Amino acid sequence: MSFKFPTPSEIPTEYSISQIHQRQYLIDGELRVWNGNMVSVSSPIFYSESGKNSQVQIGSYPAFGTTEALEALASCEKAYDGGSGIWPRSTIEDRIKAIQKFTNLMIKERDLIIKLLMWEIGKTLKDSAKEFDRTIEYINDTINALKEGDRSSSRFVFEKGILAQIKRAPYGIVLCMGPFNYPLNETFCTLIPALAMGNTVLFKPAKFGVLLLEPLLKCFQEAFPKGVINTLYGDGATVVTPIMETGKVDVFAFIGSSTTANIIAKKHPRLNRLRSVLGLNAKNPAIILEDCDLDKAIPEILSGSLSFNGQRCTALKIIFVPQKIAENFLKKYLDALSAWKAGMPWEKDVMLTPLPEDGKTKWLTELMSDAIAKGAKIQNEGGGIVNESFMFPAVLYPISKNSRLYNEEQFGPLVPIVPYNDIDETIKYVKESNLGQQASIFGKNPKIIGMLTDILVNQVARVNINTQCQRGPDSFPFTGRKDSADGTLSVTDALRVFSIRSLVAAKDDEESKQIFREILESKSSSFISTHFIL
Ligand code: G3H
């Protein structure tokens, strides 16, 4: 079993890449040119030439210092202007127009962005296209939710002698940081709602998937008023720390590890001012029941555990199998896995690809060795074999409770399988875990499924029955308990988390009504308005 990287001539012309040295950055509505230090971008893909592998260098981006980071913050502050800026005072209709303009410009960059997703994070062509299209769909759904919200808040309410109009208003400055596994989709799932609600945004791209945002800088510039969106590049400690220390960030939107989230949030001197919207670690279990229809369940469990090489926060990261059916389960899982093709992201039907994180295969090998030292065996031929950034998935069984893989989130192609004799062992695992995003149950017995569901819904934020864990559909609430999340995201929830309900109220008497009538007729306020979007 071996994995080979391609020679340069084996790259299909339509997917070959020229280096992108991205010197432009967006501050105060200007696309400025960076002349300072640059951060090099290496692809997870290597070229194999004359028996040697060399990592493909695909470009670079600016390494901001503290000065530029604070300039970006100042631009955000100026555009928000304590709520008097054009953007926070604009109507929902005007914001929708800007977002639509941006979306139309973004669609033109689809092919380039998909190609960069493949080269920067090793995501397959099919999944990269899906990420792009899902993002566009998310933006369109957000626009519809905005219209709906605008319609329902356009009326006045009369209650106990008070008349009022209740709407949602922006918080102020939002710092948006997305994850490398969905550098476009998950970043935009916070960025777009934050903008839509009238906030101004400091946008720091994920650690991988930075170059793919380059084609979008001019789209942002064209679509939004100046200073409404500003980009931050470079090392987190250098650029994020000084910004947080000013205490001027109102919302911290971050998808990544809880350790990083805590380090960043703690820099803020006024924690009561800071709202956090966090998507963090997860170790979602798959609980297989004795009567599980394995032929139906295995494709779902395989995809749940290994799609995008297990690099999804929602991936099934530990599998509990009844001891009695473990042998049969393993056989069927391994059969299904053997049909999965490894290769380059653009190859037809490829499922397993190189990993973007430097040193990741070494770290995963350590986790695997620890599990083996504690009694597990690699069940599949070639499991765990590494070539540079690529690792063949390793199916490890039986995982003991004292191995690191039992609790640590692998976020990669390791599949830990734990045998159990009593369902209480799985419940104990979930209760004792510090993480609580989702769980999946695979089986038929309604009594056991019902009992498990009642316990699990109080431990995790979504219980999936005979399906893998996942975020979608995006209209569903996406959140987690314990250390897995703070705040809820969905198309409508995201609009809520980036805004606060604010109201204008007056005595329900003729004098107040006359003032409101005149404001409405003269259109002197965008907040006090009964106009709504059709
Ligand atoms: O990485 C975490 C993502 O939100 C997972 O989304 O379940 O659609 O892959 P997904």
Coordinates of C-alpha atoms and ligand atoms in Angstrom, one line a residue:
M1 CA 0.0 0.0 0.0
S2 CA 1.6 3.3 -1.0
F3 CA 0.6 6.8 -1.7
K4 CA 2.3 8.8 -4.5
F5 CA 2.3 12.5 -5.0
P6 CA 2.1 13.7 -8.7
T7 CA 4.9 15.1 -10.8
P8 CA 4.2 18.7 -12.0
S9 CA 3.3 17.4 -15.5
E10 CA 0.7 15.1 -14.0
I11 CA -1.4 18.1 -12.8
P12 CA -4.3 18.6 -15.2
T13 CA -4.0 22.0 -16.9
E14 CA -7.3 23.3 -15.6
Y15 CA -6.2 22.7 -12.0
S16 CA -2.5 23.8 -12.2
I17 CA -1.7 26.8 -10.2
S18 CA 0.6 29.8 -10.4
Q19 CA 1.8 31.4 -7.2
I20 CA -0.3 34.2 -5.8
H21 CA 1.6 36.8 -3.8
Q22 CA -1.2 38.6 -2.2
R23 CA 0.1 42.0 -1.3
Q24 CA -3.2 43.8 -1.2
Y25 CA -5.2 44.3 1.9
L26 CA -8.4 46.2 2.6
I27 CA -8.5 49.0 5.1
D28 CA -10.8 52.1 5.2
G29 CA -12.2 51.1 1.8
E30 CA -8.7 51.2 0.1
L31 CA -6.9 48.3 -1.4
R32 CA -3.5 49.1 0.0
V33 CA -0.3 47.5 -1.1
W34 CA 1.8 45.8 1.5
N35 CA 5.6 46.1 1.3
G36 CA 6.5 44.5 4.6
N37 CA 7.3 40.9 5.5
M38 CA 5.2 38.1 3.9
V39 CA 4.0 34.8 5.2
S40 CA 4.7 31.9 2.7
V41 CA 1.9 29.6 1.9
S42 CA 2.7 25.9 1.4
S43 CA 0.2 23.5 -0.1
P44 CA -0.6 20.2 1.5
I45 CA 0.3 18.8 -1.9
F46 CA 3.9 17.8 -2.8
Y47 CA 5.5 17.3 -6.2
S48 CA 7.3 14.0 -6.6
E49 CA 10.3 14.4 -8.9
S50 CA 13.3 12.0 -9.3
G51 CA 12.3 10.0 -6.2
K52 CA 12.0 13.1 -4.0
N53 CA 9.0 15.0 -2.7
S54 CA 9.0 18.8 -2.5
Q55 CA 6.1 20.7 -1.0
V56 CA 4.4 23.0 -3.5
Q57 CA 4.8 26.7 -2.6
I58 CA 1.6 28.5 -3.7
G59 CA 2.2 32.1 -2.6
S60 CA 2.3 34.4 0.3
Y61 CA 0.3 37.0 2.2
P62 CA 1.1 40.0 4.4
A63 CA 2.5 39.6 7.9
F64 CA 0.9 42.6 9.6
G65 CA 2.5 44.1 12.7
T66 CA 0.7 45.8 15.6
T67 CA 0.6 49.1 13.7
E68 CA -1.4 47.8 10.8
A69 CA -3.7 45.7 13.1
L70 CA -4.6 48.9 15.0
E71 CA -5.1 50.8 11.8
A72 CA -7.6 48.2 10.7
L73 CA -9.4 48.6 14.1
A74 CA -9.3 52.4 13.7
S75 CA -11.0 52.0 10.3
C76 CA -13.7 49.8 11.7
E77 CA -14.2 52.3 14.5
K78 CA -14.4 55.2 12.1
A79 CA -17.0 53.5 9.9
Y80 CA -19.1 52.5 13.0
D81 CA -18.6 55.9 14.5
G82 CA -20.3 55.0 17.7
G83 CA -23.4 54.0 15.7
S84 CA -23.6 57.2 13.7
G85 CA -21.8 55.8 10.7
I86 CA -23.5 55.3 7.3
W87 CA -23.6 51.5 7.7
P88 CA -25.1 51.1 11.2
R89 CA -27.7 53.7 10.3
S90 CA -28.6 52.3 6.9
T91 CA -31.8 50.5 6.2
I92 CA -32.1 46.7 5.9
E93 CA -33.0 47.3 2.3
D94 CA -29.7 49.2 1.6
R95 CA -27.7 46.5 3.4
I96 CA -29.4 43.8 1.4
K97 CA -28.5 45.7 -1.8
A98 CA -24.8 45.7 -0.8
I99 CA -24.8 42.0 0.1
Q100 CA -26.5 41.1 -3.2
K101 CA -23.9 43.2 -5.1
F102 CA -21.1 41.4 -3.2
T103 CA -22.7 38.0 -3.9
N104 CA -23.0 38.7 -7.7
L105 CA -19.3 39.7 -7.8
M106 CA -18.3 36.6 -5.7
I107 CA -20.0 34.2 -8.0
K108 CA -17.7 35.3 -10.8
E109 CA -14.7 34.1 -8.8
R110 CA -16.2 30.6 -8.2
D111 CA -13.7 28.6 -10.3
L112 CA -10.6 30.3 -8.8
I113 CA -11.9 29.9 -5.3
I114 CA -12.7 26.2 -5.7
K115 CA -9.2 25.7 -7.2
L116 CA -7.6 27.4 -4.3
L117 CA -9.6 25.4 -1.7
M118 CA -8.1 22.3 -3.3
W119 CA -4.5 23.6 -3.2
E120 CA -4.7 25.3 0.1
I121 CA -6.5 22.8 2.3
G122 CA -6.6 19.6 0.1
K123 CA -10.4 19.5 0.0
T124 CA -11.7 17.4 -2.9
L125 CA -13.1 19.1 -6.0
K126 CA -16.6 17.9 -5.2
D127 CA -16.5 19.2 -1.6
S128 CA -14.8 22.4 -2.6
A129 CA -17.6 23.1 -5.1
K130 CA -20.1 22.2 -2.4
E131 CA -18.5 24.6 0.1
F132 CA -18.7 27.5 -2.4
D133 CA -22.3 26.8 -3.5
R134 CA -23.4 26.2 0.1
T135 CA -22.0 29.6 1.0
I136 CA -23.9 31.4 -1.8
E137 CA -27.0 29.6 -0.7
Y138 CA -26.4 30.6 2.9
I139 CA -26.1 34.3 1.9
N140 CA -29.3 34.1 -0.1
D141 CA -31.1 32.5 2.8
T142 CA -29.7 35.2 5.1
I143 CA -31.2 37.9 2.7
N144 CA -34.6 36.2 2.9
A145 CA -34.4 36.0 6.7
L146 CA -33.5 39.7 6.8
K147 CA -36.5 40.5 4.7
E148 CA -38.7 38.4 7.0
G149 CA -37.3 40.1 10.1
D150 CA -37.8 43.5 8.5
R151 CA -41.5 42.7 7.8
S152 CA -42.3 41.5 11.3
S153 CA -40.6 44.5 13.0
S154 CA -42.1 47.2 10.8
R155 CA -45.2 47.6 13.0
F156 CA -45.8 49.5 16.2
V157 CA -46.9 47.7 19.3
F158 CA -49.3 49.1 21.9
E159 CA -49.1 47.8 25.4
K160 CA -50.2 49.1 28.8
G161 CA -50.3 52.8 27.7
I162 CA -46.9 52.6 25.9
L163 CA -46.4 52.5 22.1
A164 CA -43.2 51.2 20.8
Q165 CA -41.3 49.9 17.8
I166 CA -39.0 47.0 18.5
K167 CA -36.2 46.2 16.1
R168 CA -32.7 44.8 16.1
A169 CA -29.7 47.0 16.2
P170 CA -26.0 46.3 15.7
Y171 CA -23.5 45.8 18.5
G172 CA -20.6 47.7 16.9
I173 CA -17.2 46.2 16.0
V174 CA -17.0 42.4 15.2
L175 CA -13.8 40.4 15.0
C176 CA -14.4 37.5 12.7
M177 CA -12.1 34.5 12.6
G178 CA -13.0 31.3 10.7
P179 CA -11.6 27.7 10.7
F180 CA -9.2 26.2 8.1
N181 CA -11.5 23.3 7.3
Y182 CA -14.2 25.5 6.0
P183 CA -12.3 28.7 5.4
L184 CA -15.0 30.1 3.1
N185 CA -18.2 28.7 4.4
E186 CA -17.8 28.9 8.1
T187 CA -16.2 32.3 8.0
F188 CA -19.0 33.7 5.8
C189 CA -21.6 32.2 8.1
T190 CA -20.5 34.8 10.7
L191 CA -19.1 37.5 8.5
I192 CA -22.3 38.1 6.4
P193 CA -24.8 38.1 9.3
A194 CA -22.5 40.5 11.2
L195 CA -22.4 42.9 8.2
A196 CA -26.1 42.4 7.6
M197 CA -27.0 43.6 11.0
G198 CA -25.0 46.8 10.6
N199 CA -21.8 46.0 12.4
T200 CA -18.4 46.9 11.0
V201 CA -16.0 44.0 10.7
L202 CA -12.4 43.1 11.3
F203 CA -11.9 39.9 9.3
K204 CA -8.9 37.6 10.0
P205 CA -8.8 34.7 7.6
A206 CA -8.2 31.2 8.9
K207 CA -4.6 29.8 9.2
F208 CA -5.1 28.0 5.9
G209 CA -7.3 29.1 3.1
V210 CA -6.1 32.7 3.0
L211 CA -5.2 33.1 -0.7
L212 CA -8.7 32.1 -1.7
L213 CA -10.0 35.3 -0.2
E214 CA -7.8 37.4 -2.3
P215 CA -10.2 37.5 -5.3
L216 CA -12.9 38.7 -2.9
L217 CA -11.1 41.8 -1.6
K218 CA -12.1 43.9 -4.6
C219 CA -15.7 42.5 -4.3
F220 CA -15.8 43.7 -0.7
Q221 CA -14.4 47.1 -1.7
E222 CA -16.9 47.5 -4.5
A223 CA -20.0 46.4 -2.6
F224 CA -19.6 47.9 0.9
P225 CA -19.1 51.5 2.2
K226 CA -15.5 52.2 3.2
G227 CA -14.3 50.9 6.5
V228 CA -17.2 48.5 6.9
I229 CA -15.0 45.5 6.3
N230 CA -11.2 45.5 7.0
T231 CA -8.8 42.6 6.6
L232 CA -6.2 41.4 9.1
Y233 CA -3.3 39.2 8.1
G234 CA -0.5 37.5 10.0
D235 CA 0.2 35.9 13.3
G236 CA -2.7 35.9 15.7
A237 CA -0.7 36.9 18.8
T238 CA 0.8 39.9 16.9
V239 CA -2.4 41.2 15.3
V240 CA -5.3 40.0 17.5
T241 CA -3.8 40.6 21.0
P242 CA -3.4 44.4 20.6
I243 CA -6.8 44.7 19.1
M244 CA -8.5 42.8 21.9
E245 CA -6.5 44.7 24.5
T246 CA -8.0 48.0 23.4
G247 CA -11.4 46.7 24.7
K248 CA -13.1 48.1 21.5
V249 CA -14.2 44.8 20.1
D250 CA -17.9 44.2 20.8
V251 CA -18.4 40.8 19.3
F252 CA -15.8 38.0 19.0
A253 CA -16.9 35.5 16.4
F254 CA -14.5 32.5 16.3
I255 CA -14.6 29.0 15.0
G256 CA -11.6 26.9 16.2
S257 CA -10.1 25.5 19.4
S258 CA -11.4 26.4 22.8
T259 CA -7.8 27.0 24.0
T260 CA -7.3 29.7 21.4
A261 CA -10.7 31.2 22.0
N262 CA -10.0 31.6 25.7
I263 CA -6.6 33.1 25.1
I264 CA -8.1 35.7 22.8
A265 CA -11.2 36.5 24.8
K266 CA -9.2 37.0 28.0
K267 CA -7.2 39.8 26.5
H268 CA -10.4 41.9 26.4
P269 CA -10.4 44.3 29.4
R270 CA -14.2 44.6 29.6
L271 CA -15.6 41.1 29.4
N272 CA -19.2 42.3 30.0
R273 CA -19.0 44.4 26.8
L274 CA -17.7 41.4 24.8
R275 CA -20.2 39.1 23.2
S276 CA -18.8 35.8 22.0
V277 CA -20.0 33.6 19.2
L278 CA -17.9 30.5 19.4
G279 CA -17.8 27.1 17.5
L280 CA -15.2 25.0 19.3
N281 CA -13.9 21.4 19.8
A282 CA -16.1 18.3 19.5
K283 CA -15.7 14.6 20.0
N284 CA -19.0 13.4 18.7
P285 CA -19.7 9.7 19.5
A286 CA -21.5 7.2 17.2
I287 CA -23.3 4.7 19.5
I288 CA -24.1 1.5 17.6
L289 CA -26.9 -0.6 19.0
E290 CA -27.0 -4.4 18.7
D291 CA -29.9 -4.4 16.3
C292 CA -28.3 -1.9 14.0
D293 CA -28.8 -2.5 10.2
L294 CA -25.1 -2.4 9.5
D295 CA -25.5 -2.4 5.7
K296 CA -27.5 0.8 5.9
A297 CA -25.5 2.4 8.7
I298 CA -21.9 1.7 7.6
P299 CA -21.8 4.2 4.6
E300 CA -23.2 6.9 7.0
I301 CA -20.7 6.1 9.7
L302 CA -17.8 5.9 7.3
S303 CA -18.6 9.2 5.8
G304 CA -19.3 10.7 9.2
S305 CA -15.9 9.6 10.5
L306 CA -13.7 10.2 7.5
S307 CA -15.1 12.7 5.0
F308 CA -12.5 15.4 4.5
N309 CA -10.2 13.0 6.3
G310 CA -12.0 13.5 9.6
Q311 CA -11.3 17.2 9.6
R312 CA -14.9 18.4 10.4
C313 CA -15.9 19.6 13.8
T314 CA -19.0 17.5 13.4
A315 CA -17.1 14.3 12.5
L316 CA -17.8 11.1 14.3
K317 CA -14.7 11.0 16.4
I318 CA -15.3 7.9 18.5
I319 CA -17.4 4.8 17.7
F320 CA -19.0 2.6 20.4
V321 CA -19.9 -0.9 19.2
P322 CA -21.5 -3.7 21.2
Q323 CA -18.9 -6.4 21.8
K324 CA -21.2 -9.0 20.4
I325 CA -21.3 -7.4 16.9
A326 CA -17.9 -5.8 16.9
E327 CA -16.3 -8.4 14.5
N328 CA -19.1 -8.0 11.9
F329 CA -19.1 -4.2 12.3
L330 CA -15.3 -4.1 11.7
K331 CA -15.5 -6.3 8.7
K332 CA -18.2 -4.2 7.0
Y333 CA -16.5 -0.9 7.9
L334 CA -13.2 -2.0 6.5
D335 CA -14.8 -3.4 3.3
A336 CA -16.5 0.0 2.8
L337 CA -13.3 1.9 3.5
S338 CA -11.2 -0.2 1.1
A339 CA -13.4 1.3 -1.7
W340 CA -12.3 4.8 -0.8
K341 CA -9.8 6.2 -3.2
A342 CA -6.8 8.2 -2.1
G343 CA -5.2 10.9 -4.3
M344 CA -5.2 14.5 -5.3
P345 CA -8.2 16.6 -4.7
W346 CA -9.1 17.0 -8.3
E347 CA -9.1 13.3 -9.2
K348 CA -12.4 11.6 -10.0
D349 CA -14.0 9.9 -7.0
V350 CA -11.1 10.7 -4.6
M351 CA -12.1 10.7 -1.0
L352 CA -8.8 10.8 1.0
T353 CA -6.3 13.6 0.5
P354 CA -3.3 15.2 2.1
L355 CA -3.7 17.2 5.3
P356 CA -2.8 21.0 5.5
E357 CA -1.5 21.3 9.0
D358 CA 2.2 21.2 9.3
G359 CA 3.3 18.3 11.6
K360 CA -0.2 16.8 11.7
T361 CA 0.7 13.3 10.5
K362 CA 3.5 13.2 13.1
W363 CA 1.0 14.1 15.9
L364 CA -1.6 11.7 14.6
T365 CA 1.1 8.9 14.6
E366 CA 1.8 9.7 18.2
L367 CA -1.9 9.4 19.1
M368 CA -2.0 6.1 17.1
S369 CA 1.1 4.7 18.8
D370 CA -0.4 5.6 22.2
A371 CA -3.6 3.7 21.4
I372 CA -1.5 0.7 20.2
A373 CA 0.6 0.7 23.4
K374 CA -2.7 0.6 25.3
G375 CA -4.0 -2.5 23.5
A376 CA -5.5 -1.3 20.2
K377 CA -4.6 -2.9 16.9
I378 CA -4.6 -1.3 13.4
Q379 CA -7.4 -3.2 11.7
N380 CA -6.9 -2.1 8.1
E381 CA -4.0 -2.9 5.8
G382 CA -1.9 0.2 5.3
G383 CA -3.7 2.0 8.1
G384 CA -1.6 4.9 9.5
I385 CA 1.0 4.8 6.8
V386 CA 2.3 8.3 6.2
N387 CA 3.8 10.0 3.2
E388 CA 4.7 13.6 4.0
S389 CA 1.3 15.3 4.6
F390 CA -0.8 12.2 3.7
M391 CA -1.9 9.6 6.2
F392 CA -3.9 6.5 5.3
P393 CA -6.8 6.3 7.8
A394 CA -6.1 4.0 10.7
V395 CA -9.0 2.0 12.1
L396 CA -8.1 1.3 15.7
Y397 CA -9.7 -1.4 17.8
P398 CA -10.2 -2.1 20.7
I399 CA -9.6 1.4 22.1
S400 CA -9.1 1.4 25.9
K401 CA -10.4 4.1 28.2
N402 CA -7.0 5.2 29.2
S403 CA -5.7 5.9 25.7
R404 CA -5.4 9.5 24.5
L405 CA -7.7 8.8 21.5
Y406 CA -10.6 8.0 23.9
N407 CA -10.9 11.7 24.9
E408 CA -8.7 13.8 22.7
E409 CA -10.1 15.2 19.5
Q410 CA -8.1 13.8 16.6
F411 CA -9.5 16.1 13.8
G412 CA -7.9 13.7 11.3
P413 CA -8.0 10.2 9.7
L414 CA -8.0 8.1 12.9
V415 CA -11.0 6.0 13.7
P416 CA -11.1 4.8 17.3
I417 CA -13.6 2.0 18.0
V418 CA -14.6 1.1 21.5
P419 CA -16.3 -2.2 22.4
Y420 CA -19.0 -2.1 25.1
N421 CA -21.1 -4.6 26.9
D422 CA -23.6 -2.3 28.6
I423 CA -25.2 0.8 27.1
D424 CA -24.5 2.6 30.4
E425 CA -20.8 2.7 29.4
T426 CA -21.7 5.0 26.4
I427 CA -23.9 7.2 28.5
K428 CA -21.1 7.5 31.1
Y429 CA -18.7 8.6 28.3
V430 CA -21.0 11.3 27.1
K431 CA -21.7 12.6 30.6
E432 CA -18.0 12.7 31.6
S433 CA -16.9 14.4 28.4
N434 CA -16.0 18.1 28.5
L435 CA -17.4 18.4 25.0
G436 CA -21.1 18.3 24.0
Q437 CA -21.7 19.1 20.4
Q438 CA -23.7 16.2 18.9
A439 CA -24.1 12.4 19.0
S440 CA -25.4 9.7 16.6
I441 CA -27.3 6.6 17.5
F442 CA -27.5 3.7 15.0
G443 CA -30.1 1.1 15.7
K444 CA -33.8 0.1 15.6
N445 CA -35.0 -0.5 19.1
P446 CA -37.4 2.4 19.9
K447 CA -37.2 1.8 23.6
I448 CA -33.4 2.1 23.7
I449 CA -33.3 4.9 21.2
G450 CA -36.0 6.8 23.1
M451 CA -34.2 6.3 26.4
L452 CA -30.8 7.3 25.0
T453 CA -32.3 10.4 23.3
D454 CA -33.8 11.6 26.5
I455 CA -30.4 11.5 28.2
L456 CA -28.3 12.7 25.3
V457 CA -30.4 15.8 24.5
N458 CA -29.3 17.0 28.0
Q459 CA -25.7 16.4 27.2
V460 CA -25.3 17.5 23.5
A461 CA -27.0 19.9 21.3
R462 CA -28.2 17.5 18.6
V463 CA -29.0 13.8 18.6
N464 CA -28.9 12.1 15.2
I465 CA -30.7 8.9 14.7
N466 CA -29.3 6.6 12.0
T467 CA -27.5 9.5 10.4
Q468 CA -24.1 11.0 10.9
C469 CA -23.6 14.2 12.9
Q470 CA -23.6 17.3 10.8
R471 CA -24.2 21.1 10.8
G472 CA -26.9 21.2 8.0
P473 CA -29.4 22.1 7.0
D474 CA -28.3 25.6 7.8
S475 CA -31.7 26.6 9.0
F476 CA -31.3 24.3 11.9
P477 CA -29.7 25.6 15.1
F478 CA -26.0 24.7 15.2
T479 CA -24.5 24.9 18.7
G480 CA -22.9 22.8 21.4
R481 CA -22.8 22.4 25.2
K482 CA -19.9 22.5 27.6
D483 CA -16.6 23.4 25.8
S484 CA -18.1 22.9 22.3
A485 CA -19.7 26.2 21.6
D486 CA -21.0 29.5 22.9
G487 CA -24.0 30.9 21.1
T488 CA -26.2 29.4 18.4
L489 CA -25.7 29.7 14.7
S490 CA -28.3 29.1 11.9
V491 CA -29.5 31.4 9.2
T492 CA -31.8 33.2 11.6
D493 CA -29.9 32.7 14.9
A494 CA -26.8 34.3 13.3
L495 CA -28.7 37.5 12.6
R496 CA -29.8 37.5 16.3
V497 CA -26.3 36.9 17.8
F498 CA -24.9 39.9 15.9
S499 CA -27.6 42.3 17.0
I500 CA -29.5 43.4 20.1
R501 CA -33.1 44.2 20.4
S502 CA -33.5 47.9 20.7
L503 CA -36.7 49.8 20.9
V504 CA -38.2 53.2 20.7
A505 CA -41.0 53.8 23.1
A506 CA -43.4 56.7 24.1
K507 CA -46.6 57.3 25.9
D508 CA -49.6 56.1 23.9
D509 CA -51.1 59.6 23.6
E510 CA -51.9 62.0 20.7
E511 CA -48.7 64.1 21.1
S512 CA -46.4 61.1 20.7
K513 CA -48.5 59.7 17.8
Q514 CA -48.1 63.0 16.1
I515 CA -44.4 63.0 16.5
F516 CA -44.2 59.5 15.1
R517 CA -46.5 60.4 12.2
E518 CA -44.2 63.2 11.2
I519 CA -41.1 61.1 11.5
L520 CA -42.7 58.5 9.3
E521 CA -43.9 61.0 6.7
S522 CA -40.7 62.9 6.5
K523 CA -38.6 59.7 6.7
S524 CA -36.3 61.4 9.1
S525 CA -35.4 58.0 10.8
S526 CA -34.4 54.7 9.3
F527 CA -35.2 53.0 12.7
I528 CA -38.6 54.5 13.2
S529 CA -40.2 53.3 10.0
T530 CA -43.1 51.2 8.9
H531 CA -41.7 50.6 5.5
F532 CA -40.9 47.0 4.7
I533 CA -39.3 45.1 1.9
L534 CA -41.7 43.2 -0.4
Ligands
G3H1 O1 -16.3 21.8 10.9 C1 -17.4 22.0 11.3 C2 -18.5 22.3 10.4 O2 -19.4 23.2 10.8 C3 -19.2 21.0 10.0 O3 -20.1 21.2 9.0 O4 -21.3 19.1 9.3 O5 -21.6 20.5 7.3 O6 -19.5 19.3 7.6 P1 -20.7 20.0 8.3

